[in-house]
Amino acid sequence: MLLTEQTWPEVGRYLQGSRAIAVPLGSTEQHGPLGLIGTDALVAEAVARGLGERQGVLVAPTIGLAVAQFNLGFPGTVSLRASTFMAVIEDCVLSLARHGFERIYFVNGHGANVGAARAAFQDVYARWSLGTMPGTAPRCRLRSWWEYPQADALRRAWYGQAEGLHATPSEIAVTLHLRPGSQRSGTGEAPPLLGRDFLRDHGGDNHWDAATHRAAFPDGRVGSHSALATAEQGRQLLEAAIDGACGDFQAFLAEP
Ligand code: NI
């Protein structure tokens, strides 16, 4: 059930039975020579739509622009400042809360969204904590699709260390499933594996500036062997992520 395909009276009736909504979070950035610019948004949206279909939950429009300044050295990347992204999240949550949505479930497809979105949630809650908003604060939860145990087990089994951090075979696999015919050729060789120190310092897209990033990762892959991806793996990964999202979403609704 897509919010964009409802009328306002239909949303009003929905709110009489449910106070929950799912919001996909993506990014618009390079995903190596084999991956689509919209990879993060496509995958998060597909997981959220699967959740919406199975659980009858409304799905808001995908927030497809995100913090991706480190990828601006590659054509096609469009980045928001972290402060802009936080303002978008805050305004989205406050708008939904205005109508009575109380549980807002973000399905995330981009590592750099995690810190900024959770900081924005804190600024939302602070409005109620400081007594500047009436009633009860909404509650937000963010989950990245690859963290659901069902999906995480598959990507570890299939790709191991070659999963890497960016333009991962798992995310490319899901887009191959979602967009048949989107397979690109070339770059069949594996990129250098990432060291433990790099993962400690730069996990979650905690990267430096764009020039430094492109110099370190000239084709855009960050330790990820994108060419391992297949559409069939993508189909299974998407199913696993939707399964994980459904269980986690139910647990979120069941919280007191
Ligand atoms: Ni991505």
Tab-separated table of C-alpha atoms and ligand atoms in Angstrom:
chain	number	residue	atom	x	y	z
A	1	MET	CA	0.000	0.000	0.000
A	2	LEU	CA	1.714	3.116	-1.243
A	3	LEU	CA	0.937	6.433	0.409
A	4	THR	CA	1.189	8.136	-2.979
A	5	GLU	CA	-1.652	5.971	-4.338
A	6	GLN	CA	-4.130	6.675	-1.536
A	7	THR	CA	-6.620	9.538	-1.206
A	8	TRP	CA	-6.721	11.590	1.974
A	9	PRO	CA	-9.993	9.992	3.184
A	10	GLU	CA	-8.368	6.572	2.678
A	11	VAL	CA	-5.360	7.606	4.776
A	12	GLY	CA	-7.779	8.842	7.447
A	13	ARG	CA	-9.525	5.456	7.507
A	14	TYR	CA	-6.166	3.647	7.621
A	15	LEU	CA	-5.223	5.684	10.702
A	16	GLN	CA	-8.330	4.406	12.495
A	17	GLY	CA	-6.883	0.899	12.295
A	18	SER	CA	-3.100	1.452	12.306
A	19	ARG	CA	-0.696	4.151	13.427
A	20	ALA	CA	2.329	2.723	11.606
A	21	ILE	CA	4.040	3.575	8.347
A	22	ALA	CA	7.223	2.450	6.584
A	23	VAL	CA	9.642	4.919	4.963
A	24	PRO	CA	12.387	3.703	2.580
A	25	LEU	CA	15.733	5.532	2.735
A	26	GLY	CA	18.122	5.349	-0.213
A	27	SER	CA	20.896	7.380	-1.796
A	28	THR	CA	21.779	8.658	-5.277
A	29	GLU	CA	25.422	7.821	-5.784
A	30	GLN	CA	27.905	5.836	-7.806
A	31	HIS	CA	27.916	2.094	-7.160
A	32	GLY	CA	31.048	1.118	-9.055
A	33	PRO	CA	31.201	0.350	-12.766
A	34	LEU	CA	28.560	-2.400	-12.523
A	35	GLY	CA	26.030	-0.885	-10.108
A	36	LEU	CA	23.191	1.543	-10.773
A	37	ILE	CA	23.281	5.069	-9.302
A	38	GLY	CA	19.930	4.401	-7.614
A	39	THR	CA	20.925	1.053	-6.075
A	40	ASP	CA	20.348	2.001	-2.429
A	41	ALA	CA	16.941	3.534	-3.102
A	42	LEU	CA	15.818	0.655	-5.353
A	43	VAL	CA	16.693	-1.988	-2.767
A	44	ALA	CA	15.271	-0.172	0.280
A	45	GLU	CA	12.071	0.584	-1.635
A	46	ALA	CA	11.648	-3.038	-2.708
A	47	VAL	CA	12.083	-4.278	0.872
A	48	ALA	CA	9.640	-1.669	2.203
A	49	ARG	CA	7.080	-2.484	-0.496
A	50	GLY	CA	7.354	-6.173	0.320
A	51	LEU	CA	6.762	-5.351	3.976
A	52	GLY	CA	3.823	-3.171	2.987
A	53	GLU	CA	2.215	-5.885	0.879
A	54	ARG	CA	2.642	-8.643	3.459
A	55	GLN	CA	1.634	-6.672	6.536
A	56	GLY	CA	-0.832	-4.201	5.032
A	57	VAL	CA	1.273	-1.254	6.146
A	58	LEU	CA	1.415	2.036	4.294
A	59	VAL	CA	4.714	2.834	2.556
A	60	ALA	CA	5.736	6.489	2.246
A	61	PRO	CA	7.675	7.853	-0.748
A	62	THR	CA	11.333	6.853	-0.825
A	63	ILE	CA	13.749	9.474	0.450
A	64	GLY	CA	16.297	8.998	-2.299
A	65	LEU	CA	18.817	11.756	-1.650
A	66	ALA	CA	21.251	11.284	1.200
A	67	VAL	CA	24.667	12.077	2.614
A	68	ALA	CA	27.107	10.917	-0.049
A	69	GLN	CA	29.669	13.719	-0.294
A	70	PHE	CA	32.522	11.191	-0.404
A	71	ASN	CA	31.198	9.922	-3.764
A	72	LEU	CA	30.974	13.344	-5.453
A	73	GLY	CA	34.187	12.545	-7.338
A	74	PHE	CA	32.096	10.192	-9.507
A	75	PRO	CA	29.579	11.461	-12.102
A	76	GLY	CA	25.933	11.011	-11.159
A	77	THR	CA	26.270	11.282	-7.404
A	78	VAL	CA	23.890	13.797	-5.778
A	79	SER	CA	24.583	14.476	-2.097
A	80	LEU	CA	22.763	16.296	0.664
A	81	ARG	CA	24.641	17.929	3.517
A	82	ALA	CA	24.096	15.974	6.736
A	83	SER	CA	22.215	18.958	8.182
A	84	THR	CA	19.884	19.007	5.130
A	85	PHE	CA	19.267	15.260	5.360
A	86	MET	CA	18.502	15.552	9.068
A	87	ALA	CA	16.030	18.365	8.342
A	88	VAL	CA	14.307	16.198	5.712
A	89	ILE	CA	13.971	13.303	8.177
A	90	GLU	CA	12.743	15.568	10.947
A	91	ASP	CA	10.126	17.257	8.716
A	92	CYS	CA	8.986	13.867	7.397
A	93	VAL	CA	8.499	12.463	10.913
A	94	LEU	CA	6.797	15.619	12.207
A	95	SER	CA	4.409	15.683	9.225
A	96	LEU	CA	3.451	12.048	9.774
A	97	ALA	CA	3.113	12.585	13.546
A	98	ARG	CA	0.822	15.552	12.832
A	99	HIS	CA	-1.667	13.101	11.287
A	100	GLY	CA	-1.407	10.585	14.097
A	101	PHE	CA	1.279	8.197	12.893
A	102	GLU	CA	3.026	6.925	16.035
A	103	ARG	CA	5.399	4.186	14.774
A	104	ILE	CA	7.604	5.201	11.871
A	105	TYR	CA	9.733	2.404	10.465
A	106	PHE	CA	12.642	3.378	8.231
A	107	VAL	CA	13.972	0.700	5.859
A	108	ASN	CA	17.487	1.819	5.009
A	109	GLY	CA	19.726	1.093	2.031
A	110	HIS	CA	22.718	3.412	2.640
A	111	GLY	CA	25.282	3.213	5.433
A	112	ALA	CA	25.798	6.963	5.855
A	113	ASN	CA	22.080	7.407	6.583
A	114	VAL	CA	22.278	5.568	9.877
A	115	GLY	CA	24.084	8.141	12.008
A	116	ALA	CA	22.372	11.169	10.472
A	117	ALA	CA	18.856	9.677	10.670
A	118	ARG	CA	19.294	8.604	14.285
A	119	ALA	CA	20.574	12.087	15.165
A	120	ALA	CA	17.444	13.505	13.509
A	121	PHE	CA	15.250	11.137	15.574
A	122	GLN	CA	16.864	12.582	18.717
A	123	ASP	CA	15.967	16.109	17.581
A	124	VAL	CA	12.373	14.976	16.978
A	125	TYR	CA	12.077	13.407	20.435
A	126	ALA	CA	13.648	16.510	22.016
A	127	ARG	CA	10.618	18.563	20.972
A	128	TRP	CA	8.449	16.417	23.238
A	129	SER	CA	11.120	16.062	25.925
A	130	LEU	CA	11.401	19.838	26.156
A	131	GLY	CA	7.642	20.196	26.346
A	132	THR	CA	7.255	22.134	23.095
A	133	MET	CA	4.913	19.576	21.482
A	134	PRO	CA	1.611	18.294	22.923
A	135	GLY	CA	0.721	14.643	23.344
A	136	THR	CA	2.928	11.619	22.965
A	137	ALA	CA	6.097	11.570	20.866
A	138	PRO	CA	6.154	9.303	17.806
A	139	ARG	CA	8.646	6.476	17.854
A	140	CYS	CA	11.109	5.833	15.020
A	141	ARG	CA	13.087	2.732	14.155
A	142	LEU	CA	15.721	2.372	11.443
A	143	ARG	CA	16.964	-0.924	10.083
A	144	SER	CA	19.382	-1.433	7.224
A	145	TRP	CA	18.127	-4.269	5.010
A	146	TRP	CA	21.427	-6.171	5.043
A	147	GLU	CA	21.354	-6.397	8.850
A	148	TYR	CA	18.279	-8.618	9.027
A	149	PRO	CA	19.721	-11.975	10.120
A	150	GLN	CA	18.069	-13.825	7.234
A	151	ALA	CA	19.746	-11.573	4.624
A	152	ASP	CA	23.020	-11.256	6.518
A	153	ALA	CA	23.445	-15.048	6.610
A	154	LEU	CA	23.073	-15.298	2.817
A	155	ARG	CA	25.539	-12.540	1.994
A	156	ARG	CA	28.131	-13.943	4.388
A	157	ALA	CA	27.726	-17.436	2.929
A	158	TRP	CA	27.863	-16.331	-0.705
A	159	TYR	CA	30.400	-13.497	-0.675
A	160	GLY	CA	32.354	-13.566	2.614
A	161	GLN	CA	34.985	-10.817	2.717
A	162	ALA	CA	34.287	-9.997	-0.942
A	163	GLU	CA	31.028	-8.394	0.216
A	164	GLY	CA	33.104	-5.337	1.181
A	165	LEU	CA	31.470	-2.000	1.985
A	166	HIS	CA	30.221	-0.411	-1.214
A	167	ALA	CA	28.832	-1.649	-4.517
A	168	THR	CA	28.442	-4.874	-2.590
A	169	PRO	CA	27.553	-7.998	-4.545
A	170	SER	CA	24.460	-8.332	-2.346
A	171	GLU	CA	23.009	-4.926	-3.262
A	172	ILE	CA	23.955	-5.348	-6.929
A	173	ALA	CA	22.293	-8.795	-6.891
A	174	VAL	CA	19.000	-7.321	-5.666
A	175	THR	CA	19.022	-4.674	-8.412
A	176	LEU	CA	19.754	-7.367	-11.022
A	177	HIS	CA	16.635	-9.145	-9.785
A	178	LEU	CA	14.559	-5.952	-9.691
A	179	ARG	CA	15.737	-4.651	-13.067
A	180	PRO	CA	16.258	-7.591	-15.436
A	181	GLY	CA	18.634	-6.593	-18.210
A	182	SER	CA	20.537	-4.115	-16.035
A	183	GLN	CA	23.639	-6.329	-15.914
A	184	ARG	CA	26.823	-4.550	-17.036
A	185	SER	CA	29.927	-6.284	-18.343
A	186	GLY	CA	33.566	-5.781	-17.384
A	187	THR	CA	35.402	-5.355	-14.094
A	188	GLY	CA	35.296	-9.053	-13.393
A	189	GLU	CA	38.373	-8.974	-11.187
A	190	ALA	CA	38.185	-8.721	-7.409
A	191	PRO	CA	39.147	-5.416	-5.746
A	192	PRO	CA	41.722	-5.381	-2.913
A	193	LEU	CA	40.327	-6.685	0.383
A	194	LEU	CA	39.788	-4.130	3.147
A	195	GLY	CA	42.015	-4.250	6.214
A	196	ARG	CA	40.758	-4.432	9.778
A	197	ASP	CA	41.893	-0.863	10.523
A	198	PHE	CA	40.032	0.475	7.494
A	199	LEU	CA	36.839	-1.275	8.552
A	200	ARG	CA	37.209	0.114	12.083
A	201	ASP	CA	37.738	3.686	10.882
A	202	HIS	CA	35.457	3.830	7.843
A	203	GLY	CA	32.630	1.352	8.408
A	204	GLY	CA	29.174	2.871	7.997
A	205	ASP	CA	30.436	5.169	5.190
A	206	ASN	CA	32.514	7.245	7.584
A	207	HIS	CA	34.694	8.421	4.699
A	208	TRP	CA	36.810	11.532	4.084
A	209	ASP	CA	36.391	13.972	1.172
A	210	ALA	CA	35.573	13.030	-2.418
A	211	ALA	CA	39.062	13.486	-3.915
A	212	THR	CA	40.641	11.304	-1.238
A	213	HIS	CA	37.920	8.700	-1.671
A	214	ARG	CA	38.277	8.474	-5.446
A	215	ALA	CA	42.065	8.248	-5.169
A	216	ALA	CA	41.725	5.353	-2.715
A	217	PHE	CA	38.928	3.571	-4.637
A	218	PRO	CA	39.383	4.574	-8.289
A	219	ASP	CA	36.534	2.498	-9.739
A	220	GLY	CA	34.124	3.213	-6.870
A	221	ARG	CA	34.023	-0.238	-5.319
A	222	VAL	CA	35.062	-0.263	-1.664
A	223	GLY	CA	36.351	-3.792	-1.195
A	224	SER	CA	33.272	-5.233	-2.895
A	225	HIS	CA	33.496	-7.811	-5.681
A	226	SER	CA	30.312	-6.645	-7.424
A	227	ALA	CA	30.697	-9.124	-10.304
A	228	LEU	CA	29.826	-12.044	-7.989
A	229	ALA	CA	26.198	-10.883	-7.983
A	230	THR	CA	23.469	-12.847	-9.754
A	231	ALA	CA	19.801	-12.053	-10.171
A	232	GLU	CA	18.799	-15.332	-8.498
A	233	GLN	CA	20.855	-14.443	-5.419
A	234	GLY	CA	19.127	-11.072	-5.501
A	235	ARG	CA	15.709	-12.719	-5.500
A	236	GLN	CA	16.640	-14.781	-2.444
A	237	LEU	CA	18.263	-11.828	-0.673
A	238	LEU	CA	15.170	-9.694	-1.224
A	239	GLU	CA	12.875	-12.415	0.114
A	240	ALA	CA	15.135	-12.862	3.142
A	241	ALA	CA	15.226	-9.122	3.817
A	242	ILE	CA	11.434	-8.859	3.542
A	243	ASP	CA	11.077	-11.780	5.975
A	244	GLY	CA	13.430	-10.010	8.370
A	245	ALA	CA	11.627	-6.697	7.983
A	246	CYS	CA	8.227	-8.287	8.677
A	247	GLY	CA	9.390	-9.884	11.935
A	248	ASP	CA	11.214	-6.787	13.100
A	249	PHE	CA	8.297	-4.531	12.191
A	250	GLN	CA	5.910	-6.725	14.214
A	251	ALA	CA	8.269	-6.505	17.190
A	252	PHE	CA	8.351	-2.713	16.789
A	253	LEU	CA	4.536	-2.533	16.875
A	254	ALA	CA	4.439	-4.814	19.921
A	255	GLU	CA	6.693	-2.528	21.970
A	256	PRO	CA	4.819	-0.996	24.890
B	1	NI	NI	24.678	1.082	-1.725
